[in-house]
Tab-separated table of C-alpha atoms and ligand atoms in Angstrom:
chain	number	residue	atom	x	y	z
W	1	MET	CA	-0.009	0.055	0.035
W	2	ALA	CA	1.425	3.442	-0.935
W	3	ALA	CA	2.244	5.771	1.888
W	4	THR	CA	-0.019	8.758	2.152
W	5	THR	CA	1.700	12.126	2.404
W	6	THR	CA	0.212	15.082	4.041
W	7	PRO	CA	0.178	18.205	1.975
W	8	PRO	CA	2.466	21.039	3.391
W	9	PRO	CA	0.628	23.808	5.176
W	10	PRO	CA	-0.396	26.768	3.021
W	11	ARG	CA	2.236	29.593	2.915
W	12	THR	CA	1.374	32.525	5.215
W	13	ASN	CA	2.474	36.132	5.281
W	14	ARG	CA	3.832	38.040	8.273
W	15	ILE	CA	0.431	38.355	9.807
W	16	GLY	CA	-0.327	34.694	9.397
W	17	LEU	CA	-2.756	34.941	6.382
W	18	THR	CA	-2.722	32.991	3.218
W	19	THR	CA	-3.547	34.395	-0.300
W	20	ILE	CA	-7.022	32.999	0.023
W	21	ASP	CA	-7.725	35.601	2.820
W	22	TYR	CA	-7.108	38.346	0.088
W	23	ARG	CA	-9.291	36.821	-2.450
W	24	GLY	CA	-12.621	38.087	-3.608
W	25	GLY	CA	-15.647	36.880	-5.519
W	26	LYS	CA	-15.361	35.248	-8.930
W	27	THR	CA	-14.920	37.599	-11.746
W	28	THR	CA	-17.632	38.482	-14.204
W	29	LEU	CA	-15.444	40.503	-16.429
W	30	CYS	CA	-14.516	39.148	-19.932
W	31	ALA	CA	-11.798	36.514	-20.400
W	32	GLY	CA	-8.392	38.289	-20.901
W	33	CYS	CA	-9.572	41.700	-19.554
W	34	GLY	CA	-6.561	43.521	-18.220
W	35	HIS	CA	-8.614	44.530	-15.051
W	36	ASN	CA	-8.521	40.918	-13.840
W	37	ALA	CA	-4.606	40.968	-14.035
W	38	ILE	CA	-4.589	44.135	-11.924
W	39	SER	CA	-6.860	42.573	-9.305
W	40	GLU	CA	-4.379	39.630	-8.991
W	41	ARG	CA	-1.408	42.099	-8.597
W	42	ILE	CA	-3.309	43.885	-5.834
W	43	ILE	CA	-4.060	40.507	-4.054
W	44	ASP	CA	-0.204	39.688	-4.225
W	45	ALA	CA	0.878	43.036	-3.194
W	46	MET	CA	-1.450	43.215	-0.085
W	47	TYR	CA	-0.548	39.744	0.842
W	48	GLU	CA	3.176	40.333	0.608
W	49	MET	CA	2.988	43.576	2.561
W	50	GLY	CA	1.012	41.841	5.196
W	51	VAL	CA	-1.836	44.299	5.161
W	52	PRO	CA	-4.767	43.245	7.353
W	53	PRO	CA	-7.770	43.139	4.925
W	54	GLU	CA	-9.966	44.789	7.419
W	55	ARG	CA	-7.806	48.008	7.228
W	56	VAL	CA	-8.459	48.535	3.559
W	57	ALA	CA	-11.353	50.499	2.183
W	58	LYS	CA	-11.924	49.624	-1.529
W	59	LEU	CA	-13.548	52.515	-3.355
W	60	SER	CA	-14.796	52.809	-6.938
W	61	GLY	CA	-17.112	54.528	-9.258
W	62	ILE	CA	-18.887	52.900	-12.264
W	63	GLY	CA	-17.572	50.943	-15.128
W	64	CYS	CA	-16.043	47.372	-15.596
W	65	SER	CA	-12.866	48.664	-13.837
W	66	SER	CA	-14.943	50.047	-10.959
W	67	LYS	CA	-16.627	46.552	-10.634
W	68	SER	CA	-13.329	44.884	-10.009
W	69	PRO	CA	-12.953	45.629	-6.283
W	70	ALA	CA	-15.704	42.774	-5.839
W	71	TYR	CA	-13.101	40.361	-7.239
W	72	PHE	CA	-10.320	40.903	-4.656
W	73	MET	CA	-10.194	41.274	-0.795
W	74	SER	CA	-13.764	40.262	0.314
W	75	ARG	CA	-12.897	40.966	3.853
W	76	SER	CA	-12.140	44.578	3.267
W	77	HIS	CA	-14.597	47.540	3.528
W	78	SER	CA	-16.008	48.373	0.032
W	79	PHE	CA	-17.998	51.265	-1.474
W	80	ASN	CA	-19.119	51.528	-5.122
W	81	ALA	CA	-19.877	55.328	-5.657
W	82	VAL	CA	-21.828	57.056	-8.331
W	83	HIS	CA	-20.005	57.473	-11.733
W	84	GLY	CA	-17.027	59.655	-11.278
W	85	ARG	CA	-17.912	60.454	-7.712
W	86	MET	CA	-15.427	58.055	-5.878
W	87	PRO	CA	-12.892	60.768	-4.789
W	88	SER	CA	-15.362	62.669	-2.544
W	89	VAL	CA	-16.455	59.382	-0.897
W	90	ALA	CA	-12.688	58.411	-0.428
W	91	THR	CA	-11.982	61.771	1.043
W	92	GLY	CA	-14.802	61.348	3.596
W	93	ALA	CA	-13.707	57.780	4.534
W	94	VAL	CA	-10.084	58.795	5.079
W	95	LEU	CA	-11.003	61.886	7.137
W	96	ALA	CA	-13.400	59.789	9.259
W	97	ASN	CA	-10.851	57.061	9.749
W	98	ARG	CA	-7.199	57.986	9.163
W	99	ASN	CA	-6.131	54.483	9.955
W	100	LEU	CA	-7.807	53.031	6.821
W	101	ILE	CA	-5.711	52.186	3.681
W	102	ALA	CA	-7.868	53.806	0.975
W	103	LEU	CA	-7.698	52.001	-2.254
W	104	GLY	CA	-9.562	53.678	-5.252
W	105	VAL	CA	-10.113	51.844	-8.385
W	106	SER	CA	-11.454	53.810	-11.320
W	107	GLY	CA	-11.502	53.718	-15.104
W	108	ASP	CA	-10.295	56.112	-17.693
W	109	GLY	CA	-13.945	57.132	-18.426
W	110	ASP	CA	-14.837	57.205	-14.634
W	111	THR	CA	-11.804	59.544	-14.038
W	112	ALA	CA	-10.986	61.573	-17.139
W	113	SER	CA	-14.461	62.035	-18.536
W	114	ILE	CA	-17.290	62.308	-16.008
W	115	GLY	CA	-15.175	62.268	-12.945
W	116	MET	CA	-12.529	64.969	-13.931
W	117	GLY	CA	-13.835	67.670	-11.538
W	118	GLN	CA	-13.489	65.435	-8.550
W	119	PHE	CA	-10.219	63.782	-9.667
W	120	VAL	CA	-8.515	67.234	-10.026
W	121	HIS	CA	-9.464	68.199	-6.402
W	122	LEU	CA	-8.434	64.809	-5.008
W	123	MET	CA	-4.926	65.228	-6.569
W	124	ARG	CA	-4.314	68.618	-5.274
W	125	ARG	CA	-5.060	67.665	-1.657
W	126	ASN	CA	-2.383	64.995	-1.290
W	127	LEU	CA	-5.002	62.824	0.510
W	128	PRO	CA	-3.477	59.446	1.545
W	129	VAL	CA	-5.241	57.291	-1.078
W	130	ILE	CA	-3.927	54.778	-3.728
W	131	TYR	CA	-5.945	55.796	-6.853
W	132	ILE	CA	-5.598	53.403	-9.717
W	133	ILE	CA	-6.857	54.090	-13.158
W	134	GLU	CA	-7.442	50.911	-15.129
W	135	ASP	CA	-6.966	52.514	-18.420
W	136	ASN	CA	-8.299	50.928	-21.592
W	137	GLY	CA	-9.070	54.117	-23.556
W	138	VAL	CA	-12.727	53.211	-23.866
W	139	TYR	CA	-15.971	52.961	-21.849
W	140	GLY	CA	-15.960	49.157	-21.720
W	141	LEU	CA	-19.053	48.842	-19.690
W	142	THR	CA	-21.182	50.759	-22.174
W	143	LYS	CA	-19.834	48.887	-25.216
W	144	GLY	CA	-16.652	50.640	-26.244
W	145	GLN	CA	-16.978	54.449	-26.891
W	146	PHE	CA	-13.696	56.505	-26.832
W	147	SER	CA	-12.841	57.892	-23.492
W	148	ALA	CA	-10.693	61.090	-22.883
W	149	THR	CA	-7.408	58.933	-22.566
W	150	ALA	CA	-7.828	57.676	-26.104
W	151	ASP	CA	-4.894	58.653	-28.255
W	152	LEU	CA	-5.243	60.918	-31.209
W	153	GLY	CA	-5.538	58.933	-34.395
W	154	SER	CA	-6.460	55.591	-32.760
W	155	THR	CA	-9.502	53.755	-34.054
W	156	LEU	CA	-12.417	51.832	-32.792
W	157	LYS	CA	-13.263	48.392	-34.122
W	158	THR	CA	-15.776	50.008	-36.510
W	159	GLY	CA	-12.966	52.110	-37.995
W	160	VAL	CA	-14.093	55.438	-36.414
W	161	MET	CA	-11.005	57.506	-35.648
W	162	ASN	CA	-10.446	59.579	-32.554
W	163	ASP	CA	-9.730	63.164	-33.510
W	164	LEU	CA	-9.163	64.632	-30.105
W	165	PRO	CA	-5.948	64.734	-28.104
W	166	PRO	CA	-5.812	62.592	-24.876
W	167	VAL	CA	-5.677	63.590	-21.327
W	168	ASP	CA	-2.318	62.473	-19.688
W	169	THR	CA	-3.675	61.619	-16.262
W	170	CYS	CA	0.028	61.238	-15.024
W	171	ALA	CA	1.160	64.701	-16.168
W	172	LEU	CA	-2.049	66.074	-14.735
W	173	ALA	CA	-1.598	64.476	-11.383
W	174	ILE	CA	1.902	65.627	-10.993
W	175	SER	CA	1.166	69.155	-11.859
W	176	LEU	CA	-1.632	69.232	-9.415
W	177	GLY	CA	0.221	67.931	-6.407
W	178	ALA	CA	-0.073	64.042	-6.266
W	179	THR	CA	3.055	62.908	-4.538
W	180	PHE	CA	3.516	59.302	-6.041
W	181	VAL	CA	2.767	59.038	-9.680
W	182	GLY	CA	3.433	56.246	-12.215
W	183	ARG	CA	2.218	54.371	-15.227
W	184	SER	CA	2.302	50.670	-15.703
W	185	PHE	CA	0.733	47.947	-17.770
W	186	SER	CA	-1.512	45.164	-16.713
W	187	GLY	CA	0.671	42.681	-18.724
W	188	ASP	CA	3.839	43.890	-16.846
W	189	LYS	CA	3.573	41.642	-13.846
W	190	ARG	CA	6.836	42.549	-12.185
W	191	GLN	CA	6.775	46.294	-12.545
W	192	LEU	CA	3.142	46.652	-11.421
W	193	HIS	CA	3.715	44.366	-8.538
W	194	SER	CA	6.610	46.506	-7.226
W	195	MET	CA	4.763	49.711	-7.801
W	196	LEU	CA	1.788	48.564	-5.799
W	197	LYS	CA	3.899	47.488	-2.799
W	198	ALA	CA	5.448	50.976	-2.752
W	199	ALA	CA	2.123	52.517	-3.132
W	200	ILE	CA	0.960	50.720	-0.112
W	201	ALA	CA	3.974	52.295	1.897
W	202	HIS	CA	3.345	55.887	0.677
W	203	LYS	CA	1.357	58.222	2.893
W	204	GLY	CA	-0.126	60.595	0.407
W	205	THR	CA	-1.838	60.523	-2.983
W	206	VAL	CA	-0.656	57.755	-5.247
W	207	MET	CA	-1.921	57.961	-8.740
W	208	LEU	CA	-1.221	54.962	-10.938
W	209	ASP	CA	-2.378	54.813	-14.471
W	210	VAL	CA	-2.436	51.220	-15.497
W	211	VAL	CA	-2.959	50.519	-19.279
W	212	SER	CA	-5.316	47.550	-19.101
W	213	PRO	CA	-6.531	46.333	-22.482
W	214	CYS	CA	-10.295	45.685	-23.064
W	215	THR	CA	-10.229	42.552	-25.078
W	216	THR	CA	-13.878	43.034	-26.315
W	217	PHE	CA	-13.736	46.564	-27.477
W	218	ASN	CA	-10.224	47.803	-27.773
W	219	ASP	CA	-7.668	45.226	-28.513
W	220	HIS	CA	-7.435	45.394	-32.315
W	221	GLU	CA	-5.030	46.811	-34.936
W	222	GLY	CA	-5.502	50.636	-34.699
W	223	SER	CA	-5.923	50.792	-30.851
W	224	THR	CA	-3.017	52.118	-28.874
W	225	LYS	CA	-4.276	50.419	-25.708
W	226	SER	CA	-4.063	46.842	-27.138
W	227	TYR	CA	-1.872	44.107	-25.788
W	228	LYS	CA	0.182	44.108	-28.939
W	229	TYR	CA	0.563	47.899	-29.111
W	230	MET	CA	1.734	47.994	-25.433
W	231	LYS	CA	4.200	45.092	-25.907
W	232	ASP	CA	5.743	46.920	-28.952
W	233	HIS	CA	5.804	50.465	-27.464
W	234	GLU	CA	6.250	50.276	-23.777
W	235	GLU	CA	9.397	52.164	-22.730
W	236	PRO	CA	10.189	51.550	-18.956
W	237	LEU	CA	12.015	54.320	-17.266
W	238	GLN	CA	13.423	52.062	-14.621
W	239	ASP	CA	13.652	48.512	-13.244
W	240	ILE	CA	11.855	48.833	-9.925
W	241	ASP	CA	12.636	47.011	-6.644
W	242	PHE	CA	10.719	47.510	-3.399
W	243	VAL	CA	12.396	46.551	-0.122
W	244	PRO	CA	9.732	46.734	2.743
W	245	ALA	CA	10.745	48.093	6.149
W	246	PHE	CA	10.371	44.570	7.688
W	247	GLU	CA	12.932	43.108	5.337
W	248	ASP	CA	16.566	44.168	6.026
W	249	ILE	CA	18.283	43.896	2.666
W	250	THR	CA	21.314	46.023	1.927
W	251	VAL	CA	23.059	45.933	-1.523
W	252	ASP	CA	25.677	48.248	-2.911
W	253	TYR	CA	25.186	49.714	-6.267
W	254	LYS	CA	27.390	51.664	-8.602
W	255	GLU	CA	26.890	55.374	-7.883
W	256	GLY	CA	24.320	57.012	-10.152
W	257	THR	CA	22.722	53.753	-11.400
W	258	VAL	CA	19.974	53.609	-8.787
W	259	THR	CA	17.752	56.299	-7.195
W	260	GLU	CA	16.714	55.052	-3.691
W	261	VAL	CA	13.703	56.665	-2.140
W	262	THR	CA	13.024	56.133	1.522
W	263	MET	CA	9.252	55.795	1.989
W	264	HIS	CA	7.268	57.107	5.070
W	265	ASP	CA	7.526	53.760	6.920
W	266	GLY	CA	11.287	53.189	6.184
W	267	SER	CA	10.754	50.936	3.284
W	268	ARG	CA	12.952	51.500	0.282
W	269	LEU	CA	12.081	51.984	-3.273
W	270	ARG	CA	14.850	51.363	-5.610
W	271	LEU	CA	14.784	52.654	-9.114
W	272	HIS	CA	17.444	51.210	-11.269
W	273	LYS	CA	17.781	53.792	-13.834
W	274	LEU	CA	17.363	52.832	-17.568
W	275	GLU	CA	17.621	56.590	-18.474
W	276	GLU	CA	20.625	57.984	-16.747
W	277	SER	CA	19.399	61.540	-16.328
W	278	TYR	CA	15.975	60.812	-15.157
W	279	ASP	CA	15.255	62.025	-11.551
W	280	PRO	CA	11.883	61.085	-10.194
W	281	THR	CA	12.007	63.685	-7.547
W	282	ASN	CA	12.178	66.618	-10.095
W	283	ARG	CA	8.568	67.591	-10.575
W	284	ILE	CA	9.042	69.895	-13.501
W	285	ARG	CA	11.372	67.569	-15.403
W	286	SER	CA	8.963	64.645	-14.963
W	287	ILE	CA	6.104	66.551	-16.578
W	288	TYR	CA	8.453	67.683	-19.411
W	289	ARG	CA	9.537	63.937	-19.924
W	290	LEU	CA	5.844	62.779	-20.060
W	291	HIS	CA	5.080	65.479	-22.862
W	292	GLU	CA	8.224	64.462	-24.599
W	293	SER	CA	7.191	60.852	-24.733
W	294	HIS	CA	3.870	61.804	-26.250
W	295	GLU	CA	5.676	63.602	-28.981
W	296	LYS	CA	7.877	60.548	-29.645
W	297	GLY	CA	5.004	58.166	-29.704
W	298	GLU	CA	6.421	55.968	-26.918
W	299	ILE	CA	4.342	54.765	-23.840
W	300	LEU	CA	6.585	55.574	-20.955
W	301	THR	CA	6.132	53.531	-17.825
W	302	GLY	CA	7.693	53.636	-14.433
W	303	VAL	CA	7.644	55.765	-11.388
W	304	PHE	CA	7.571	59.304	-12.737
W	305	TYR	CA	7.402	61.257	-9.591
W	306	VAL	CA	7.819	60.726	-5.830
W	307	ASN	CA	7.808	63.277	-3.018
W	308	THR	CA	7.791	61.767	0.549
W	309	GLN	CA	8.237	65.209	2.088
W	310	ALA	CA	5.004	67.134	1.292
W	311	PRO	CA	2.363	67.214	4.062
W	312	ASN	CA	-0.653	65.088	3.348
W	313	PHE	CA	-4.238	66.368	3.813
W	314	VAL	CA	-4.906	64.563	7.019
W	315	ASP	CA	-1.849	66.075	8.659
W	316	LEU	CA	-2.640	69.538	7.059
W	317	LEU	CA	-6.033	69.556	8.692
W	318	ASN	CA	-4.374	68.649	12.107
W	319	ILE	CA	-6.727	65.939	12.728
W	320	THR	CA	-6.418	63.951	15.956
W	321	GLU	CA	-4.414	60.846	15.870
W	322	GLN	CA	-7.453	58.785	17.053
W	323	PRO	CA	-9.824	58.115	14.098
W	324	LEU	CA	-12.775	60.579	14.238
W	325	ALA	CA	-15.032	57.436	13.664
W	326	THR	CA	-14.024	55.986	16.901
W	327	LEU	CA	-14.100	59.032	19.250
W	328	PRO	CA	-17.040	58.917	21.808
W	329	GLU	CA	-20.032	61.235	21.351
W	330	SER	CA	-19.057	63.214	24.348
W	331	VAL	CA	-15.861	64.386	22.588
W	332	VAL	CA	-17.277	65.117	19.097
W	333	ARG	CA	-20.573	66.655	20.081
W	334	PRO	CA	-20.371	70.241	21.410
W	335	GLY	CA	-22.113	70.638	24.662
W	336	ARG	CA	-25.137	72.907	25.482
W	337	GLU	CA	-22.802	75.741	26.604
W	338	VAL	CA	-21.057	75.816	23.282
W	339	LEU	CA	-24.259	75.910	21.319
W	340	ASP	CA	-25.672	78.706	23.627
W	341	GLN	CA	-22.453	80.616	23.022
W	342	VAL	CA	-22.656	80.240	19.220
W	343	MET	CA	-26.437	81.324	19.494
W	344	GLU	CA	-25.363	84.359	21.583
W	345	GLU	CA	-22.672	85.345	19.012
W	346	LEU	CA	-25.316	85.302	16.210
W	347	ARG	CA	-27.774	87.625	17.996
F	401	TPP	C1	-24.272	59.497	-14.533
F	401	TPP	C2	-23.922	58.224	-15.450
F	401	TPP	N1	-23.621	58.619	-16.757
F	401	TPP	C3	-23.308	57.616	-17.591
F	401	TPP	C4	-23.252	56.326	-17.127
F	401	TPP	C5	-22.949	55.129	-18.133
F	401	TPP	N2	-21.694	54.592	-18.014
F	401	TPP	C6	-21.585	53.552	-17.214
F	401	TPP	S1	-19.956	53.063	-17.152
F	401	TPP	C7	-19.498	54.312	-18.246
F	401	TPP	C8	-18.062	54.403	-18.620
F	401	TPP	C9	-17.029	53.561	-17.950
F	401	TPP	O1	-15.873	53.678	-18.599
F	401	TPP	P1	-14.546	53.363	-17.764
F	401	TPP	O2	-14.483	54.225	-16.485
F	401	TPP	O3	-13.397	53.697	-18.784
F	401	TPP	O4	-14.595	51.888	-17.300
F	401	TPP	P2	-14.409	50.599	-18.089
F	401	TPP	O5	-15.783	50.057	-18.198
F	401	TPP	O6	-13.681	50.907	-19.384
F	401	TPP	O7	-13.469	49.844	-17.280
F	401	TPP	C10	-20.550	55.093	-18.575
F	401	TPP	C11	-20.423	56.219	-19.457
F	401	TPP	C12	-23.620	56.045	-15.807
F	401	TPP	N3	-23.666	54.905	-15.271
F	401	TPP	N4	-23.899	57.107	-15.045
F	402	SF4	S1	-15.928	44.993	-21.852
F	402	SF4	FE1	-13.713	45.331	-21.908
F	402	SF4	S2	-13.334	46.455	-19.887
F	402	SF4	FE2	-15.391	45.439	-19.766
F	402	SF4	S3	-14.872	43.399	-18.816
F	402	SF4	FE3	-14.889	43.153	-21.101
F	402	SF4	S4	-12.769	43.259	-21.666
F	402	SF4	FE4	-12.933	44.135	-19.619
F	403	MG	MG1	-12.137	52.295	-19.724
């Protein structure tokens, strides 16, 4: 009789959870949709960083992309806002509970079309939030109309050509005040994974534009957001390594080849330069470089800008360390005397 072997126990992270603890419902998105790959990367990054799922608030608007938080981290808080209105809900959630890790998932339509007004104000506040745009250049959920990130001259399946210039959400976010801005590709597993881990360690607005092909409506010849186009035109700025604060790894590099950024929690973001002169802490230059990449027709990816020194919105407002949501009523509600005093002043 063959001996039975007991399977090894499942691998756990530093808080004792398995990847299953970070999973969500079964996806209803189309097979091959880039958004599913991004959900997988979020699961891996949260697992590896040992983030308690209950500390995460998943926030989204409307679209296939905005549906995707249902497909990861079921144990986290979740709120599906009205189309383009996720930023105001995220702001409220973070101000009410500063201990939450806010993870916003939006689409290019949800952000750069209907949600532009809210997006702009979120970026200028440096609110601690990870804001991901799952960018396919179309409104996938409503059957593939061009969005505001579609490139000039790209075509729909029907042959219709886009004759408007795109909004570069990264250049916009940097110029408005976001403090961690990058672009990746749902098919670039390694780069996206490192960027997401660094995003979790950053205490300010992280804005990641992730090109995420829509296999049903925008993956054909003539599209600039297809798998093939991205594979042929992606120009990474750096090879990215992320060393979390709980891992003590020191390696020596040749001077000038690596930019190392120390994150708020002591983690280290290592950007192995592929372009020697690129400095991700130079705001003006990063915007210039993004515009230059458009002119050249390349799709630049990588971490474009990081600033770990700027004050974030919660600190600016001087909010008490204890989350407002957990303060007792006796502290948050003004007493009778305060009310009387206000009334007296209004007389
Ligand atoms: C107020 C309002 N206007 C329009 C719509 C229709 N609508 C639903 S999703 C969507 C666009 C979604 O595009 P995007 O954010 O790029 O997400 P994707 O589906 O491509 O992931 C639109 C216009 C809506 N739901 N609500
Ligand atoms: S329609 Fe496009 S964006 Fe929506 S799930 Fe399908 S492939 Fe993804
Ligand atoms: Mg879209």
